[in-house]
Amino acid sequence: MRDRISIALQVNGKPYRLEVEPRRLLADVLRRDLGFTGVHLGCEHGVCGACTVLLDGELVRSCLMFAVQADGCEILTVEGLNASGDLHPIQRAFIEEFGFQCGFCTPGMILAAYRLLQERPRPSAEEIRRALAGNLCRCTGYADILRSVQRAAVLLAEAEETRAP
């Protein structure tokens, strides 16, 4: 078996070429090798959702994937949402509605909300609960997180209206 394999990733719009061990986890590459510290390692069993990223537009648990499996893929981490330097409306909503305390689960929650709001711009409370069911929060309570996603839907709709001709 080879010691290292060359992979190419597009993370938050920026290309990366790396040499990785075949069994190195995508979460470790993103967090430790590339410095995307919004990718958290919690349970390391795919249960808590703290390591959630979007891989080619789909939510994945980066602690359950080898980095070599992501070769050639586009990855979005929470850092990619505010690439312009301004908070993304979902991030703003989480602040306004107190959707986080320690912040450990917040990046995964925000990316799950981002994916949901791409598909369902006006989700019901039940749809939000289902979309976030794979992300665990141990300190803030889910009522604030639910309100944060509802607020994010409003902020995104307002932003869309201002862009309309």
PDB file of N, CA, C and O in Angstrom, residues 60-112:
ATOM      1  N   VAL A  60     -22.503  15.739   4.553  1.00  0.00           N
ATOM      2  CA  VAL A  60     -21.779  14.521   4.920  1.00  0.00           C
ATOM      3  C   VAL A  60     -21.137  14.727   6.284  1.00  0.00           C
ATOM      4  O   VAL A  60     -20.880  15.856   6.706  1.00  0.00           O
ATOM      5  N   ARG A  61     -20.886  13.619   6.943  1.00  0.00           N
ATOM      6  CA  ARG A  61     -20.128  13.633   8.195  1.00  0.00           C
ATOM      7  C   ARG A  61     -18.662  13.402   7.804  1.00  0.00           C
ATOM      8  O   ARG A  61     -18.287  12.303   7.393  1.00  0.00           O
ATOM      9  N   SER A  62     -17.867  14.439   7.934  1.00  0.00           N
ATOM     10  CA  SER A  62     -16.477  14.333   7.481  1.00  0.00           C
ATOM     11  C   SER A  62     -15.644  13.412   8.362  1.00  0.00           C
ATOM     12  O   SER A  62     -14.547  13.016   7.970  1.00  0.00           O
ATOM     13  N   CYS A  63     -16.168  13.037   9.533  1.00  0.00           N
ATOM     14  CA  CYS A  63     -15.442  12.075  10.380  1.00  0.00           C
ATOM     15  C   CYS A  63     -15.650  10.643   9.917  1.00  0.00           C
ATOM     16  O   CYS A  63     -15.003   9.733  10.421  1.00  0.00           O
ATOM     17  N   LEU A  64     -16.573  10.449   8.984  1.00  0.00           N
ATOM     18  CA  LEU A  64     -16.846   9.094   8.483  1.00  0.00           C
ATOM     19  C   LEU A  64     -16.279   8.866   7.097  1.00  0.00           C
ATOM     20  O   LEU A  64     -16.494   7.807   6.517  1.00  0.00           O
ATOM     21  N   MET A  65     -15.604   9.858   6.556  1.00  0.00           N
ATOM     22  CA  MET A  65     -15.055   9.745   5.198  1.00  0.00           C
ATOM     23  C   MET A  65     -13.542   9.836   5.230  1.00  0.00           C
ATOM     24  O   MET A  65     -12.976  10.640   5.966  1.00  0.00           O
ATOM     25  N   PHE A  66     -12.926   9.041   4.395  1.00  0.00           N
ATOM     26  CA  PHE A  66     -11.501   9.225   4.171  1.00  0.00           C
ATOM     27  C   PHE A  66     -11.332  10.396   3.207  1.00  0.00           C
ATOM     28  O   PHE A  66     -12.151  10.591   2.297  1.00  0.00           O
ATOM     29  N   ALA A  67     -10.269  11.124   3.380  1.00  0.00           N
ATOM     30  CA  ALA A  67     -10.016  12.277   2.511  1.00  0.00           C
ATOM     31  C   ALA A  67      -9.890  11.847   1.054  1.00  0.00           C
ATOM     32  O   ALA A  67     -10.325  12.579   0.148  1.00  0.00           O
ATOM     33  N   VAL A  68      -9.344  10.672   0.809  1.00  0.00           N
ATOM     34  CA  VAL A  68      -9.183  10.211  -0.571  1.00  0.00           C
ATOM     35  C   VAL A  68     -10.531  10.004  -1.257  1.00  0.00           C
ATOM     36  O   VAL A  68     -10.629  10.078  -2.472  1.00  0.00           O
ATOM     37  N   GLN A  69     -11.597   9.766  -0.487  1.00  0.00           N
ATOM     38  CA  GLN A  69     -12.934   9.626  -1.056  1.00  0.00           C
ATOM     39  C   GLN A  69     -13.467  10.955  -1.564  1.00  0.00           C
ATOM     40  O   GLN A  69     -14.394  10.977  -2.363  1.00  0.00           O
ATOM     41  N   ALA A  70     -12.907  12.050  -1.094  1.00  0.00           N
ATOM     42  CA  ALA A  70     -13.352  13.379  -1.506  1.00  0.00           C
ATOM     43  C   ALA A  70     -12.507  13.947  -2.645  1.00  0.00           C
ATOM     44  O   ALA A  70     -12.714  15.090  -3.052  1.00  0.00           O
ATOM     45  N   ASP A  71     -11.592  13.152  -3.158  1.00  0.00           N
ATOM     46  CA  ASP A  71     -10.723  13.621  -4.247  1.00  0.00           C
ATOM     47  C   ASP A  71     -11.574  14.143  -5.404  1.00  0.00           C
ATOM     48  O   ASP A  71     -12.476  13.457  -5.891  1.00  0.00           O
ATOM     49  N   GLY A  72     -11.292  15.368  -5.828  1.00  0.00           N
ATOM     50  CA  GLY A  72     -12.000  15.977  -6.948  1.00  0.00           C
ATOM     51  C   GLY A  72     -13.323  16.623  -6.582  1.00  0.00           C
ATOM     52  O   GLY A  72     -14.032  17.125  -7.459  1.00  0.00           O
ATOM     53  N   CYS A  73     -13.657  16.638  -5.307  1.00  0.00           N
ATOM     54  CA  CYS A  73     -14.959  17.167  -4.868  1.00  0.00           C
ATOM     55  C   CYS A  73     -14.855  18.623  -4.399  1.00  0.00           C
ATOM     56  O   CYS A  73     -13.792  19.097  -4.041  1.00  0.00           O
ATOM     57  N   GLU A  74     -16.021  19.263  -4.403  1.00  0.00           N
ATOM     58  CA  GLU A  74     -16.144  20.613  -3.841  1.00  0.00           C
ATOM     59  C   GLU A  74     -16.706  20.482  -2.438  1.00  0.00           C
ATOM     60  O   GLU A  74     -17.699  19.786  -2.229  1.00  0.00           O
ATOM     61  N   ILE A  75     -16.069  21.177  -1.510  1.00  0.00           N
ATOM     62  CA  ILE A  75     -16.461  21.105  -0.102  1.00  0.00           C
ATOM     63  C   ILE A  75     -16.776  22.518   0.386  1.00  0.00           C
ATOM     64  O   ILE A  75     -16.045  23.461   0.088  1.00  0.00           O
ATOM     65  N   LEU A  76     -17.865  22.602   1.129  1.00  0.00           N
ATOM     66  CA  LEU A  76     -18.205  23.866   1.780  1.00  0.00           C
ATOM     67  C   LEU A  76     -18.170  23.645   3.283  1.00  0.00           C
ATOM     68  O   LEU A  76     -18.849  22.759   3.798  1.00  0.00           O
ATOM     69  N   THR A  77     -17.355  24.431   3.979  1.00  0.00           N
ATOM     70  CA  THR A  77     -17.348  24.422   5.446  1.00  0.00           C
ATOM     71  C   THR A  77     -18.054  25.694   5.905  1.00  0.00           C
ATOM     72  O   THR A  77     -18.353  26.583   5.097  1.00  0.00           O
ATOM     73  N   VAL A  78     -18.268  25.804   7.190  1.00  0.00           N
ATOM     74  CA  VAL A  78     -18.952  26.993   7.697  1.00  0.00           C
ATOM     75  C   VAL A  78     -18.161  28.264   7.377  1.00  0.00           C
ATOM     76  O   VAL A  78     -18.746  29.329   7.171  1.00  0.00           O
ATOM     77  N   GLU A  79     -16.848  28.151   7.281  1.00  0.00           N
ATOM     78  CA  GLU A  79     -16.030  29.321   6.951  1.00  0.00           C
ATOM     79  C   GLU A  79     -16.344  29.848   5.547  1.00  0.00           C
ATOM     80  O   GLU A  79     -16.177  31.024   5.269  1.00  0.00           O
ATOM     81  N   GLY A  80     -16.813  28.988   4.675  1.00  0.00           N
ATOM     82  CA  GLY A  80     -17.121  29.386   3.306  1.00  0.00           C
ATOM     83  C   GLY A  80     -18.395  30.195   3.175  1.00  0.00           C
ATOM     84  O   GLY A  80     -18.634  30.823   2.145  1.00  0.00           O
ATOM     85  N   LEU A  81     -19.226  30.199   4.208  1.00  0.00           N
ATOM     86  CA  LEU A  81     -20.473  30.958   4.134  1.00  0.00           C
ATOM     87  C   LEU A  81     -20.240  32.459   4.209  1.00  0.00           C
ATOM     88  O   LEU A  81     -21.049  33.239   3.722  1.00  0.00           O
ATOM     89  N   ASN A  82     -19.187  32.873   4.863  1.00  0.00           N
ATOM     90  CA  ASN A  82     -18.928  34.316   4.970  1.00  0.00           C
ATOM     91  C   ASN A  82     -17.624  34.687   4.263  1.00  0.00           C
ATOM     92  O   ASN A  82     -16.846  35.489   4.762  1.00  0.00           O
ATOM     93  N   ALA A  83     -17.448  34.118   3.090  1.00  0.00           N
ATOM     94  CA  ALA A  83     -16.224  34.387   2.339  1.00  0.00           C
ATOM     95  C   ALA A  83     -16.059  35.872   2.016  1.00  0.00           C
ATOM     96  O   ALA A  83     -14.948  36.363   1.867  1.00  0.00           O
ATOM     97  N   SER A  84     -17.176  36.595   1.956  1.00  0.00           N
ATOM     98  CA  SER A  84     -17.093  38.031   1.657  1.00  0.00           C
ATOM     99  C   SER A  84     -16.643  38.838   2.872  1.00  0.00           C
ATOM    100  O   SER A  84     -16.335  40.016   2.760  1.00  0.00           O
ATOM    101  N   GLY A  85     -16.630  38.197   4.031  1.00  0.00           N
ATOM    102  CA  GLY A  85     -16.245  38.910   5.242  1.00  0.00           C
ATOM    103  C   GLY A  85     -17.440  39.279   6.097  1.00  0.00           C
ATOM    104  O   GLY A  85     -17.295  39.544   7.284  1.00  0.00           O
ATOM    105  N   ASP A  86     -18.625  39.300   5.504  1.00  0.00           N
ATOM    106  CA  ASP A  86     -19.846  39.577   6.271  1.00  0.00           C
ATOM    107  C   ASP A  86     -20.447  38.256   6.737  1.00  0.00           C
ATOM    108  O   ASP A  86     -20.294  37.231   6.080  1.00  0.00           O
ATOM    109  N   LEU A  87     -21.139  38.308   7.839  1.00  0.00           N
ATOM    110  CA  LEU A  87     -21.832  37.109   8.294  1.00  0.00           C
ATOM    111  C   LEU A  87     -22.907  36.722   7.289  1.00  0.00           C
ATOM    112  O   LEU A  87     -23.610  37.583   6.740  1.00  0.00           O
ATOM    113  N   HIS A  88     -23.036  35.435   7.067  1.00  0.00           N
ATOM    114  CA  HIS A  88     -24.120  34.920   6.247  1.00  0.00           C
ATOM    115  C   HIS A  88     -25.423  35.126   7.037  1.00  0.00           C
ATOM    116  O   HIS A  88     -25.415  35.104   8.266  1.00  0.00           O
ATOM    117  N   PRO A  89     -26.551  35.328   6.366  1.00  0.00           N
ATOM    118  CA  PRO A  89     -27.812  35.516   7.096  1.00  0.00           C
ATOM    119  C   PRO A  89     -28.112  34.397   8.097  1.00  0.00           C
ATOM    120  O   PRO A  89     -28.695  34.662   9.158  1.00  0.00           O
ATOM    121  N   ILE A  90     -27.703  33.178   7.799  1.00  0.00           N
ATOM    122  CA  ILE A  90     -27.945  32.088   8.761  1.00  0.00           C
ATOM    123  C   ILE A  90     -27.082  32.292  10.005  1.00  0.00           C
ATOM    124  O   ILE A  90     -27.554  32.122  11.131  1.00  0.00           O
ATOM    125  N   GLN A  91     -25.848  32.697   9.818  1.00  0.00           N
ATOM    126  CA  GLN A  91     -24.984  32.969  10.963  1.00  0.00           C
ATOM    127  C   GLN A  91     -25.546  34.131  11.785  1.00  0.00           C
ATOM    128  O   GLN A  91     -25.558  34.085  13.017  1.00  0.00           O
ATOM    129  N   ARG A  92     -26.010  35.162  11.090  1.00  0.00           N
ATOM    130  CA  ARG A  92     -26.600  36.321  11.777  1.00  0.00           C
ATOM    131  C   ARG A  92     -27.829  35.893  12.586  1.00  0.00           C
ATOM    132  O   ARG A  92     -28.024  36.334  13.722  1.00  0.00           O
ATOM    133  N   ALA A  93     -28.658  35.056  11.985  1.00  0.00           N
ATOM    134  CA  ALA A  93     -29.862  34.588  12.671  1.00  0.00           C
ATOM    135  C   ALA A  93     -29.520  33.798  13.932  1.00  0.00           C
ATOM    136  O   ALA A  93     -30.191  33.943  14.955  1.00  0.00           O
ATOM    137  N   PHE A  94     -28.483  32.974  13.868  1.00  0.00           N
ATOM    138  CA  PHE A  94     -28.088  32.208  15.054  1.00  0.00           C
ATOM    139  C   PHE A  94     -27.628  33.148  16.175  1.00  0.00           C
ATOM    140  O   PHE A  94     -27.866  32.870  17.345  1.00  0.00           O
ATOM    141  N   ILE A  95     -26.996  34.241  15.821  1.00  0.00           N
ATOM    142  CA  ILE A  95     -26.592  35.217  16.840  1.00  0.00           C
ATOM    143  C   ILE A  95     -27.826  35.926  17.399  1.00  0.00           C
ATOM    144  O   ILE A  95     -27.997  36.030  18.609  1.00  0.00           O
ATOM    145  N   GLU A  96     -28.692  36.393  16.504  1.00  0.00           N
ATOM    146  CA  GLU A  96     -29.873  37.153  16.935  1.00  0.00           C
ATOM    147  C   GLU A  96     -30.812  36.325  17.813  1.00  0.00           C
ATOM    148  O   GLU A  96     -31.419  36.848  18.739  1.00  0.00           O
ATOM    149  N   GLU A  97     -30.930  35.039  17.505  1.00  0.00           N
ATOM    150  CA  GLU A  97     -31.894  34.194  18.224  1.00  0.00           C
ATOM    151  C   GLU A  97     -31.239  33.302  19.279  1.00  0.00           C
ATOM    152  O   GLU A  97     -31.870  32.398  19.788  1.00  0.00           O
ATOM    153  N   PHE A  98     -29.977  33.566  19.579  1.00  0.00           N
ATOM    154  CA  PHE A  98     -29.252  32.812  20.616  1.00  0.00           C
ATOM    155  C   PHE A  98     -29.254  31.307  20.329  1.00  0.00           C
ATOM    156  O   PHE A  98     -29.477  30.493  21.209  1.00  0.00           O
ATOM    157  N   GLY A  99     -28.968  30.981  19.067  1.00  0.00           N
ATOM    158  CA  GLY A  99     -28.976  29.591  18.648  1.00  0.00           C
ATOM    159  C   GLY A  99     -27.715  28.830  19.014  1.00  0.00           C
ATOM    160  O   GLY A  99     -27.518  27.715  18.558  1.00  0.00           O
ATOM    161  N   PHE A 100     -26.866  29.436  19.774  1.00  0.00           N
ATOM    162  CA  PHE A 100     -25.667  28.724  20.212  1.00  0.00           C
ATOM    163  C   PHE A 100     -25.218  29.243  21.571  1.00  0.00           C
ATOM    164  O   PHE A 100     -25.569  30.354  21.951  1.00  0.00           O
ATOM    165  N   GLN A 101     -24.476  28.433  22.275  1.00  0.00           N
ATOM    166  CA  GLN A 101     -23.817  28.887  23.501  1.00  0.00           C
ATOM    167  C   GLN A 101     -22.338  28.590  23.390  1.00  0.00           C
ATOM    168  O   GLN A 101     -21.556  29.474  23.136  1.00  0.00           O
ATOM    169  N   CYS A 102     -21.973  27.339  23.513  1.00  0.00           N
ATOM    170  CA  CYS A 102     -20.538  27.035  23.428  1.00  0.00           C
ATOM    171  C   CYS A 102     -20.062  27.069  21.977  1.00  0.00           C
ATOM    172  O   CYS A 102     -18.888  27.271  21.713  1.00  0.00           O
ATOM    173  N   GLY A 103     -20.945  26.876  21.030  1.00  0.00           N
ATOM    174  CA  GLY A 103     -20.597  26.964  19.622  1.00  0.00           C
ATOM    175  C   GLY A 103     -20.041  25.691  19.019  1.00  0.00           C
ATOM    176  O   GLY A 103     -19.757  25.654  17.829  1.00  0.00           O
ATOM    177  N   PHE A 104     -19.920  24.642  19.813  1.00  0.00           N
ATOM    178  CA  PHE A 104     -19.314  23.426  19.291  1.00  0.00           C
ATOM    179  C   PHE A 104     -20.152  22.809  18.175  1.00  0.00           C
ATOM    180  O   PHE A 104     -19.638  22.407  17.143  1.00  0.00           O
ATOM    181  N   CYS A 105     -21.446  22.759  18.346  1.00  0.00           N
ATOM    182  CA  CYS A 105     -22.313  22.140  17.343  1.00  0.00           C
ATOM    183  C   CYS A 105     -22.731  23.123  16.261  1.00  0.00           C
ATOM    184  O   CYS A 105     -23.270  22.713  15.225  1.00  0.00           O
ATOM    185  N   THR A 106     -22.529  24.406  16.480  1.00  0.00           N
ATOM    186  CA  THR A 106     -23.080  25.442  15.620  1.00  0.00           C
ATOM    187  C   THR A 106     -22.672  25.311  14.146  1.00  0.00           C
ATOM    188  O   THR A 106     -23.544  25.429  13.272  1.00  0.00           O
ATOM    189  N   PRO A 107     -21.416  25.060  13.802  1.00  0.00           N
ATOM    190  CA  PRO A 107     -21.094  24.945  12.372  1.00  0.00           C
ATOM    191  C   PRO A 107     -21.889  23.854  11.668  1.00  0.00           C
ATOM    192  O   PRO A 107     -22.394  24.069  10.554  1.00  0.00           O
ATOM    193  N   GLY A 108     -22.039  22.707  12.313  1.00  0.00           N
ATOM    194  CA  GLY A 108     -22.828  21.633  11.707  1.00  0.00           C
ATOM    195  C   GLY A 108     -24.291  22.006  11.595  1.00  0.00           C
ATOM    196  O   GLY A 108     -24.949  21.722  10.588  1.00  0.00           O
ATOM    197  N   MET A 109     -24.814  22.659  12.620  1.00  0.00           N
ATOM    198  CA  MET A 109     -26.215  23.112  12.589  1.00  0.00           C
ATOM    199  C   MET A 109     -26.420  24.116  11.461  1.00  0.00           C
ATOM    200  O   MET A 109     -27.409  24.052  10.731  1.00  0.00           O
ATOM    201  N   ILE A 110     -25.500  25.043  11.339  1.00  0.00           N
ATOM    202  CA  ILE A 110     -25.634  26.082  10.321  1.00  0.00           C
ATOM    203  C   ILE A 110     -25.573  25.472   8.914  1.00  0.00           C
ATOM    204  O   ILE A 110     -26.360  25.839   8.036  1.00  0.00           O
ATOM    205  N   LEU A 111     -24.687  24.536   8.701  1.00  0.00           N
ATOM    206  CA  LEU A 111     -24.610  23.912   7.368  1.00  0.00           C
ATOM    207  C   LEU A 111     -25.841  23.052   7.085  1.00  0.00           C
ATOM    208  O   LEU A 111     -26.329  23.022   5.943  1.00  0.00           O
ATOM    209  N   ALA A 112     -26.379  22.389   8.107  1.00  0.00           N
ATOM    210  CA  ALA A 112     -27.618  21.634   7.904  1.00  0.00           C
ATOM    211  C   ALA A 112     -28.766  22.589   7.580  1.00  0.00           C
ATOM    212  O   ALA A 112     -29.591  22.304   6.698  1.00  0.00           O
TER     213      ALA A 112
END
